[in-house]
Short mmCIF file of C-alpha atoms in Angstrom, two decimals:
data_model
loop_
_atom_site.label_atom_id
_atom_site.label_comp_id
_atom_site.label_asym_id
_atom_site.label_seq_id
_atom_site.Cartn_x
_atom_site.Cartn_y
_atom_site.Cartn_z
CA MET A 20 -16.64 37.81 -11.73
CA LEU A 21 -17.76 35.88 -14.77
CA ASP A 22 -19.21 39.03 -16.36
CA GLU A 23 -15.86 40.73 -15.78
CA THR A 24 -14.15 37.72 -17.32
CA LYS A 25 -16.22 38.15 -20.49
CA LEU A 26 -15.13 41.78 -20.72
CA PHE A 27 -11.53 40.78 -20.08
CA HIS A 28 -11.71 38.17 -22.82
CA SER A 29 -13.13 40.68 -25.28
CA ASP A 30 -10.37 43.18 -24.48
CA ARG A 31 -7.67 40.56 -24.98
CA GLN A 32 -8.72 39.49 -28.46
CA ASP A 33 -6.06 39.93 -31.11
CA ASN A 34 -7.75 41.61 -34.05
CA GLU A 35 -4.56 42.43 -35.89
CA PRO A 36 -4.77 41.52 -39.59
CA PHE A 37 -2.61 38.75 -40.99
CA VAL A 38 0.56 40.20 -42.52
CA PRO A 39 2.38 37.73 -44.81
CA GLY A 40 5.98 37.26 -43.76
CA THR A 41 5.46 39.09 -40.48
CA THR A 42 2.65 37.30 -38.66
CA GLU A 43 3.73 33.93 -37.28
CA ILE A 44 1.99 30.90 -38.76
CA TRP A 45 2.24 28.23 -36.11
CA PRO A 46 2.16 24.58 -37.12
CA ALA A 47 -0.07 23.73 -34.15
CA GLY A 48 -1.75 25.36 -31.22
CA ALA A 49 -4.80 25.64 -29.02
CA VAL A 50 -7.90 27.50 -30.21
CA LEU A 51 -9.52 29.03 -27.14
CA ASP A 52 -12.66 31.16 -26.92
CA GLU A 53 -14.75 32.95 -24.32
CA ALA A 54 -16.43 29.76 -23.14
CA ASP A 55 -13.02 28.20 -22.44
CA ARG A 56 -11.85 31.17 -20.39
CA LEU A 57 -15.11 31.25 -18.44
CA ALA A 58 -14.87 27.54 -17.68
CA LEU A 59 -11.36 27.91 -16.28
CA VAL A 60 -12.25 30.91 -14.18
CA GLU A 61 -15.43 29.33 -12.83
CA ALA A 62 -13.59 26.15 -11.83
CA ALA A 63 -10.89 28.22 -10.15
CA LEU A 64 -13.45 30.33 -8.27
CA GLU A 65 -15.12 27.15 -7.04
CA MET A 66 -11.66 25.99 -5.86
CA ARG A 67 -12.03 22.66 -7.63
CA ILE A 68 -8.32 22.00 -7.39
CA ALA A 69 -8.44 18.19 -7.55
CA ALA A 70 -10.38 15.74 -9.71
CA GLY A 71 -14.09 16.21 -9.13
CA PRO A 72 -17.43 16.64 -10.90
CA SER A 73 -15.97 18.15 -14.08
CA SER A 74 -13.51 15.28 -14.38
CA ARG A 75 -16.23 12.67 -14.00
CA MET A 76 -18.49 14.50 -16.45
CA PHE A 77 -15.72 14.78 -19.03
CA GLU A 78 -14.83 11.10 -18.69
CA SER A 79 -18.45 10.14 -19.23
CA ARG A 80 -19.02 12.45 -22.20
CA PHE A 81 -15.71 11.66 -23.86
CA ALA A 82 -16.24 7.91 -23.51
CA ARG A 83 -19.65 8.25 -25.19
CA ARG A 84 -18.18 10.44 -27.92
CA LEU A 85 -15.46 7.90 -28.71
CA LYS A 86 -17.91 4.99 -28.31
CA ARG A 87 -16.02 3.42 -25.41
CA ARG A 88 -17.50 2.25 -22.13
CA LYS A 89 -14.90 3.84 -19.83
CA ALA A 90 -12.50 6.78 -19.97
CA HIS A 91 -9.92 7.70 -17.35
CA LEU A 92 -8.38 11.17 -17.36
CA THR A 93 -4.64 11.46 -16.81
CA ASN A 94 -2.17 14.29 -16.37
CA SER A 95 -0.76 13.88 -19.91
CA GLY A 96 -0.97 11.80 -23.06
CA SER A 97 2.45 10.38 -22.22
CA SER A 98 1.09 9.17 -18.88
CA ALA A 99 -1.88 7.68 -20.71
CA ASN A 100 0.50 5.64 -22.86
CA LEU A 101 2.47 4.51 -19.82
CA LEU A 102 -0.69 3.46 -18.00
CA ALA A 103 -2.02 1.60 -21.04
CA MET A 104 1.17 -0.39 -21.55
CA THR A 105 1.62 -1.05 -17.83
CA ALA A 106 -1.96 -2.30 -17.53
CA PHE A 107 -1.05 -5.34 -19.61
CA THR A 108 1.60 -6.32 -17.05
CA SER A 109 -1.01 -6.56 -14.26
CA HIS A 110 -1.15 -9.76 -12.23
CA LEU A 111 -4.93 -9.62 -12.64
CA LEU A 112 -4.48 -10.75 -16.24
CA GLU A 113 -2.91 -13.98 -14.95
CA ASP A 114 -1.33 -16.01 -17.78
CA ARG A 115 -2.01 -13.28 -20.35
CA ARG A 116 0.03 -10.66 -18.51
CA LEU A 117 3.10 -9.25 -20.22
CA ARG A 118 6.42 -10.06 -18.59
CA PRO A 119 9.93 -8.59 -18.98
CA GLY A 120 11.43 -9.71 -22.25
CA ASP A 121 8.12 -9.99 -24.09
CA GLU A 122 7.95 -8.16 -27.42
CA VAL A 123 5.70 -5.28 -28.48
CA ILE A 124 5.48 -4.31 -32.16
CA THR A 125 5.64 -0.58 -32.87
CA VAL A 126 6.89 1.78 -35.58
CA ALA A 127 10.35 3.29 -35.78
CA ALA A 128 9.20 6.63 -37.25
CA GLY A 129 7.13 8.20 -34.52
CA PHE A 130 7.12 9.96 -31.16
CA PRO A 131 9.06 8.60 -28.18
CA THR A 132 6.07 8.35 -25.86
CA THR A 133 4.65 5.49 -27.92
CA VAL A 134 7.87 3.53 -27.44
CA ASN A 135 9.08 4.59 -23.99
CA PRO A 136 6.39 2.68 -22.03
CA ILE A 137 7.51 -0.53 -23.73
CA LEU A 138 11.05 -0.07 -22.46
CA GLN A 139 9.93 1.29 -19.09
CA ASN A 140 8.09 -1.98 -18.46
CA GLY A 141 11.09 -4.12 -19.36
CA LEU A 142 9.56 -5.15 -22.68
CA ILE A 143 11.27 -5.30 -26.08
CA PRO A 144 10.12 -2.96 -28.87
CA VAL A 145 10.03 -4.53 -32.31
CA PHE A 146 10.38 -1.75 -34.86
CA VAL A 147 8.70 -1.86 -38.26
CA ASP A 148 8.92 0.57 -41.16
CA VAL A 149 6.27 2.93 -42.53
CA GLU A 150 4.92 3.81 -45.96
CA LEU A 151 5.90 7.14 -47.47
CA GLY A 152 2.83 9.25 -48.14
CA THR A 153 0.65 7.78 -45.40
CA TYR A 154 3.54 7.63 -42.89
CA ASN A 155 1.91 4.60 -41.30
CA THR A 156 2.99 1.00 -41.17
CA THR A 157 0.94 -1.74 -42.80
CA ALA A 158 -0.74 -4.92 -41.64
CA ASP A 159 1.69 -6.93 -43.79
CA ARG A 160 4.70 -5.43 -42.01
CA VAL A 161 3.15 -6.11 -38.62
CA ALA A 162 2.32 -9.71 -39.58
CA GLN A 163 5.91 -10.33 -40.68
CA ALA A 164 7.19 -8.90 -37.40
CA ILE A 165 5.27 -11.31 -35.16
CA GLY A 166 7.62 -13.72 -33.42
CA PRO A 167 7.40 -16.35 -30.67
CA ARG A 168 7.74 -13.73 -27.89
CA THR A 169 5.44 -11.11 -29.43
CA ARG A 170 2.62 -10.31 -27.03
CA ALA A 171 1.31 -6.86 -27.98
CA ILE A 172 1.12 -4.10 -30.61
CA MET A 173 1.29 -0.38 -29.84
CA ILE A 174 1.02 2.02 -32.78
CA ALA A 175 0.04 5.66 -33.24
CA HIS A 176 -2.10 6.97 -36.09
CA ALA A 177 0.45 9.18 -37.89
CA LEU A 178 -0.47 12.89 -38.07
CA GLY A 179 -4.14 11.96 -37.73
CA ASN A 180 -3.98 9.51 -40.64
CA PRO A 181 -5.29 6.09 -39.55
CA PHE A 182 -3.08 3.07 -39.95
CA GLU A 183 -4.70 -0.16 -41.21
CA VAL A 184 -6.26 -0.57 -37.81
CA ALA A 185 -9.04 -3.02 -38.69
CA GLU A 186 -6.58 -5.44 -40.28
CA ILE A 187 -4.06 -5.03 -37.46
CA ALA A 188 -6.77 -5.55 -34.86
CA GLN A 189 -7.70 -8.77 -36.65
CA LEU A 190 -4.04 -9.86 -36.56
CA ALA A 191 -3.96 -9.14 -32.85
CA GLN A 192 -7.06 -11.26 -32.29
CA GLU A 193 -5.72 -14.15 -34.37
CA HIS A 194 -2.39 -14.20 -32.52
CA ASP A 195 -3.80 -13.42 -29.04
CA LEU A 196 -1.97 -10.09 -28.86
CA PHE A 197 -3.00 -6.96 -27.00
CA LEU A 198 -3.50 -3.83 -29.13
CA ILE A 199 -3.00 -0.26 -27.94
CA GLU A 200 -4.17 2.49 -30.29
CA ASP A 201 -2.26 5.70 -29.69
CA ASN A 202 -5.00 8.04 -30.90
CA CYS A 203 -3.33 11.21 -29.66
CA ASP A 204 -3.14 12.80 -33.14
CA ALA A 205 -6.32 11.36 -34.58
CA VAL A 206 -9.40 12.18 -32.50
CA GLY A 207 -12.31 12.28 -34.96
CA SER A 208 -10.57 10.19 -37.65
CA THR A 209 -12.35 7.16 -39.06
CA TYR A 210 -11.35 3.89 -40.70
CA ASP A 211 -14.03 1.88 -42.50
CA ASP A 212 -16.50 4.51 -41.23
CA ARG A 213 -15.57 3.60 -37.64
CA LEU A 214 -13.85 5.99 -35.24
CA THR A 215 -10.20 5.39 -34.58
CA GLY A 216 -9.74 4.56 -30.94
CA THR A 217 -12.50 1.94 -31.05
CA PHE A 218 -10.40 -0.94 -32.39
CA GLY A 219 -7.81 -1.45 -29.66
CA ASP A 220 -8.05 -3.11 -26.27
CA LEU A 221 -6.93 0.25 -24.90
CA THR A 222 -6.82 3.66 -26.57
CA THR A 223 -4.89 6.75 -25.54
CA VAL A 224 -5.49 10.44 -26.22
CA SER A 225 -3.50 13.60 -25.46
CA PHE A 226 -4.89 17.02 -24.57
CA TYR A 227 -1.64 18.94 -25.03
CA PRO A 228 -2.27 22.32 -26.75
CA ALA A 229 -1.16 21.01 -30.15
CA HIS A 230 -3.84 18.33 -30.21
CA HIS A 231 -7.46 18.28 -31.35
CA LEU A 232 -8.75 19.18 -27.88
CA THR A 233 -6.73 20.79 -25.14
CA MET A 234 -6.69 20.97 -21.37
CA GLY A 235 -3.24 22.60 -21.40
CA GLU A 236 -1.83 19.29 -20.26
CA GLY A 237 -3.79 16.10 -19.87
CA GLY A 238 -4.60 12.79 -21.48
CA CYS A 239 -7.02 9.88 -21.35
CA VAL A 240 -7.10 6.09 -21.48
CA LEU A 241 -10.27 4.57 -22.95
CA THR A 242 -11.55 1.03 -23.21
CA SER A 243 -14.71 -1.06 -23.41
CA ASN A 244 -13.11 -3.81 -21.33
CA LEU A 245 -14.20 -3.18 -17.74
CA ALA A 246 -11.48 -5.40 -16.28
CA LEU A 247 -8.80 -3.38 -18.07
CA ALA A 248 -10.50 -0.14 -17.03
CA ARG A 249 -10.29 -1.22 -13.41
CA ILE A 250 -6.56 -1.93 -13.77
CA VAL A 251 -5.92 1.44 -15.44
CA GLU A 252 -7.78 3.23 -12.66
CA SER A 253 -5.78 1.47 -9.97
CA LEU A 254 -2.46 2.21 -11.67
CA ARG A 255 -3.42 5.86 -12.18
CA ASP A 256 -4.52 6.29 -8.55
CA TRP A 257 -1.36 5.25 -6.68
CA GLY A 258 -2.03 1.53 -7.30
CA ARG A 259 -4.78 1.41 -4.70
CA ASP A 260 -7.40 -1.30 -4.78
CA CYS A 261 -10.24 1.03 -3.72
CA TRP A 262 -12.32 2.61 -6.47
CA CYS A 263 -14.00 5.40 -4.46
CA GLU A 264 -13.73 8.86 -6.00
CA PRO A 265 -12.00 11.57 -3.96
CA GLY A 266 -14.31 12.56 -1.14
CA GLU A 267 -16.21 9.26 -1.30
CA SER A 268 -16.02 6.46 1.25
CA ASN A 269 -17.33 2.89 1.40
CA LYS A 270 -18.80 2.86 -2.10
CA CYS A 271 -18.42 -0.93 -2.10
CA LEU A 272 -20.13 -1.17 1.32
CA LYS A 273 -17.25 -3.40 2.45
CA ARG A 274 -14.59 -0.84 3.35
CA PHE A 275 -13.58 -2.65 6.56
CA ASP A 276 -14.39 -6.21 5.47
CA TYR A 277 -11.43 -7.01 3.18
CA GLN A 278 -8.50 -9.27 3.83
CA MET A 279 -5.81 -8.91 1.15
CA GLY A 280 -2.14 -9.82 1.06
CA THR A 281 -0.86 -10.45 4.57
CA LEU A 282 -2.68 -7.42 5.98
CA PRO A 283 -4.90 -7.89 9.03
CA ALA A 284 -8.55 -8.61 8.29
CA GLY A 285 -10.62 -5.45 8.06
CA TYR A 286 -7.73 -3.22 6.99
CA ASP A 287 -9.14 0.02 5.54
CA HIS A 288 -9.74 -0.68 1.83
CA LYS A 289 -8.95 2.95 0.98
CA TYR A 290 -5.34 2.14 1.87
CA ILE A 291 -4.90 -1.28 0.32
CA PHE A 292 -2.66 -1.28 -2.76
CA SER A 293 -2.92 -4.01 -5.38
CA HIS A 294 -0.58 -2.53 -8.01
CA VAL A 295 2.73 -0.68 -8.03
CA GLY A 296 1.11 2.45 -9.41
CA TYR A 297 1.47 6.17 -9.90
CA ASN A 298 -0.41 9.38 -9.25
CA MET A 299 -1.34 10.44 -12.77
CA LYS A 300 -4.71 12.08 -12.19
CA ALA A 301 -5.82 15.32 -13.85
CA THR A 302 -7.55 18.22 -12.09
CA ASP A 303 -11.06 19.58 -12.31
CA ILE A 304 -9.74 22.86 -13.70
CA GLN A 305 -8.28 20.94 -16.64
CA ALA A 306 -11.48 18.96 -17.09
CA ALA A 307 -13.60 22.13 -17.05
CA LEU A 308 -11.62 23.36 -20.05
CA GLY A 309 -11.93 19.95 -21.68
CA LEU A 310 -15.71 20.10 -21.47
CA THR A 311 -15.97 23.38 -23.36
CA GLN A 312 -13.38 22.18 -25.88
CA LEU A 313 -15.37 18.99 -26.45
CA ASP A 314 -18.37 21.06 -27.54
CA LYS A 315 -16.26 22.35 -30.45
CA LEU A 316 -14.75 19.05 -31.59
CA ASP A 317 -16.83 18.72 -34.77
CA ASP A 318 -15.91 22.25 -35.87
CA PHE A 319 -12.24 21.65 -35.06
CA CYS A 320 -12.14 18.43 -37.08
CA ALA A 321 -13.92 20.09 -40.03
CA ALA A 322 -11.40 22.93 -40.02
CA ARG A 323 -8.46 20.51 -39.98
CA ARG A 324 -9.88 18.59 -42.94
CA ARG A 325 -10.64 21.83 -44.80
CA ASN A 326 -7.14 23.25 -44.29
CA TRP A 327 -5.47 19.98 -45.27
CA ARG A 328 -7.51 19.77 -48.46
CA ARG A 329 -6.70 23.38 -49.38
CA LEU A 330 -2.99 22.66 -48.98
CA ARG A 331 -3.25 19.42 -50.92
CA ASP A 332 -5.07 21.05 -53.83
CA GLY A 333 -2.78 24.08 -53.84
CA LEU A 334 0.42 22.02 -53.96
CA ALA A 335 -0.82 19.26 -56.27
CA ASP A 336 1.37 20.23 -59.22
CA VAL A 337 4.54 21.25 -57.39
CA PRO A 338 7.47 19.07 -58.52
CA HIS A 339 10.01 17.30 -56.28
CA LEU A 340 7.63 17.01 -53.34
CA LEU A 341 5.83 13.89 -52.16
CA LEU A 342 2.45 15.02 -50.84
CA PRO A 343 0.56 13.16 -48.10
CA VAL A 344 -2.28 10.77 -48.88
CA ALA A 345 -5.02 9.37 -46.69
CA THR A 346 -4.82 5.67 -45.93
CA PRO A 347 -7.36 3.88 -48.17
CA ARG A 348 -10.82 3.57 -46.56
CA SER A 349 -10.05 6.29 -44.03
CA ASP A 350 -11.24 9.83 -43.35
CA PRO A 351 -8.51 11.48 -41.30
CA SER A 352 -9.01 14.33 -38.88
CA TRP A 353 -5.58 15.64 -39.78
CA PHE A 354 -2.96 16.76 -37.26
CA GLY A 355 -0.52 18.14 -39.82
CA PHE A 356 0.41 18.22 -43.50
CA ALA A 357 3.55 16.21 -44.25
CA LEU A 358 5.92 17.00 -47.11
CA THR A 359 8.80 14.79 -48.22
CA VAL A 360 11.46 16.30 -50.46
CA ASP A 361 12.61 13.98 -53.24
CA PRO A 362 16.25 13.04 -52.53
CA GLU A 363 16.99 13.84 -56.19
CA ALA A 364 15.44 17.33 -55.99
CA PRO A 365 17.63 20.35 -56.90
CA PHE A 366 17.17 21.59 -53.32
CA SER A 367 17.29 20.06 -49.88
CA ARG A 368 14.69 19.69 -47.17
CA ALA A 369 16.78 21.98 -44.97
CA GLU A 370 16.80 24.71 -47.62
CA LEU A 371 13.03 24.58 -48.04
CA VAL A 372 12.47 24.58 -44.28
CA ASP A 373 14.83 27.53 -43.82
CA PHE A 374 12.96 29.45 -46.51
CA LEU A 375 9.58 28.80 -44.92
CA GLU A 376 10.81 29.62 -41.43
CA GLY A 377 12.25 32.84 -42.83
CA ARG A 378 8.74 33.71 -43.95
CA LYS A 379 7.43 33.04 -40.42
CA ILE A 380 5.86 29.73 -41.47
CA GLY A 381 6.41 27.26 -38.67
CA THR A 382 7.55 23.76 -39.54
CA ARG A 383 8.14 20.59 -37.57
CA ARG A 384 9.94 17.35 -38.29
CA LEU A 385 7.88 14.18 -38.44
CA PHE A 386 8.61 13.85 -34.75
CA ALA A 387 11.68 11.73 -34.05
CA GLY A 388 12.11 10.22 -37.50
CA ASN A 389 13.85 6.87 -37.05
CA LEU A 390 13.94 6.44 -33.28
CA THR A 391 16.61 3.73 -33.47
CA ARG A 392 19.10 6.41 -34.56
CA HIS A 393 18.62 8.58 -31.47
CA PRO A 394 21.17 8.45 -28.63
CA ALA A 395 18.47 7.47 -26.12
CA TYR A 396 17.64 4.26 -28.00
CA ILE A 397 20.87 3.10 -29.63
CA ASN A 398 21.83 0.88 -26.71
CA GLN A 399 18.30 -0.09 -25.66
CA PRO A 400 17.17 -3.67 -26.27
CA HIS A 401 15.08 -3.88 -29.41
CA ARG A 402 14.49 -5.86 -32.58
CA VAL A 403 14.06 -4.55 -36.13
CA ALA A 404 11.70 -6.48 -38.39
CA GLY A 405 12.63 -6.01 -42.04
CA ASP A 406 14.37 -2.77 -42.91
CA LEU A 407 13.75 0.83 -41.91
CA THR A 408 14.44 2.40 -45.29
CA ASN A 409 11.42 4.68 -45.33
CA SER A 410 11.94 5.66 -41.69
CA ASP A 411 15.38 6.86 -42.73
CA VAL A 412 13.87 8.85 -45.60
CA VAL A 413 11.49 10.46 -43.10
CA THR A 414 14.46 11.31 -40.89
CA GLU A 415 16.32 12.99 -43.74
CA GLN A 416 13.63 14.41 -46.01
CA THR A 417 10.28 14.91 -44.25
CA PHE A 418 8.69 17.79 -42.35
CA TRP A 419 5.17 19.08 -41.80
CA VAL A 420 3.24 22.33 -41.67
CA GLY A 421 0.08 23.16 -39.79
CA VAL A 422 -3.59 22.59 -40.50
CA TYR A 423 -4.95 23.34 -37.03
CA PRO A 424 -8.20 25.33 -36.67
CA GLY A 425 -6.39 28.56 -35.80
CA LEU A 426 -5.31 28.86 -39.44
CA GLY A 427 -7.59 30.38 -42.05
CA GLU A 428 -7.55 30.60 -45.82
CA GLU A 429 -5.09 33.53 -45.87
CA GLN A 430 -2.49 31.60 -43.91
CA ILE A 431 -3.00 28.39 -45.85
CA ASP A 432 -2.74 30.19 -49.19
CA TYR A 433 0.43 31.94 -48.02
CA ILE A 434 2.00 28.58 -47.18
CA VAL A 435 1.08 27.32 -50.66
CA SER A 436 2.45 30.39 -52.44
CA SER A 437 5.66 30.30 -50.38
CA VAL A 438 6.36 26.67 -51.27
CA LYS A 439 5.66 27.43 -54.91
CA ASP A 440 7.92 30.49 -54.84
CA PHE A 441 10.78 28.46 -53.40
CA VAL A 442 10.46 25.45 -55.72
CA GLY A 443 9.79 27.64 -58.78
CA ALA A 444 13.01 29.58 -58.23
CA ARG A 445 15.06 26.37 -58.15
CA THR A 446 13.61 24.38 -61.04
#
């Protein structure tokens, strides 16, 4: 069957040449090869339909790769964010636990799944602005946002570009705040020569097809704090107190010796629940794909950096456009290439986007722009620290194009020439 799968994969390869203006240039997408297809088929043939050996192997390898002690696979990056935020509300943290009404600092210009878990846990998001160019907030803005009820910080690295994570981690330590790094767009990025995802108390990653690695769907929560890891695992696995893997029993050698809550002594530990949790596990089929994707991570990150640099060099002299810049002391593994149209330009962002889309060049907004302007959040409890001027500029003027590894020099050069053609005809 696997030999037939190799033949099938070879037959399905798209060898059509790139045709400018006809071939779609996607802003993001999965890059899948023969090894990925074989891994999926093999896992399916083995009927590994729940979490199993591939899941455990991926968690171990991915934790080592990101220099964390523990990794827990989830069914999505959004679930990873929810688990991470919810973990800080656990009764096991005693006086440090977050309670309804406590504040969590985050950015206004981002993706909803970084903010939703704050609200879903009855906490109050405190929105801060970002810098144009890096599209990240700064340690100064975070420091100014800290108030008497502030208990945590949850920020994403924007488009793979690290925020000032060392400084913000230091702020968190000084003020006894929890820090969650949303690393979903930035796997492989570094700040001060240290991997992003290694600064926070908890780190989250997404394996959606647009991201650096894919499992189709899927995500991960990572930490080096074993107590937090235990809480995340419980919350992910229905809230149960038992830590046995599926198919295991009595790993603690005390399965029928516990007395918890008001349950009778000796109640089966596999069915004792210490948290109000979820079922957010991934499957072994997903993890099998993740393992083969992980083998290609270095090549994927190199391609993203190479494509971003080619775009940056090609557009360096184009007027009326603010080009992206890496945060000082960082080496981003870029997710996308952001462009902000000068509000005084003789053309609008919408006109440029329409032109590019007409040439089959896919574009995306910088996610939600200013989240406080969306109908879902207008009436939600929140606080704004300072102003959100730049977040509003992002909402009105910013979009991004792709740098993912599925794009080669022809596609990148066509994006550059198309932007130049548009701007040149209007200036």
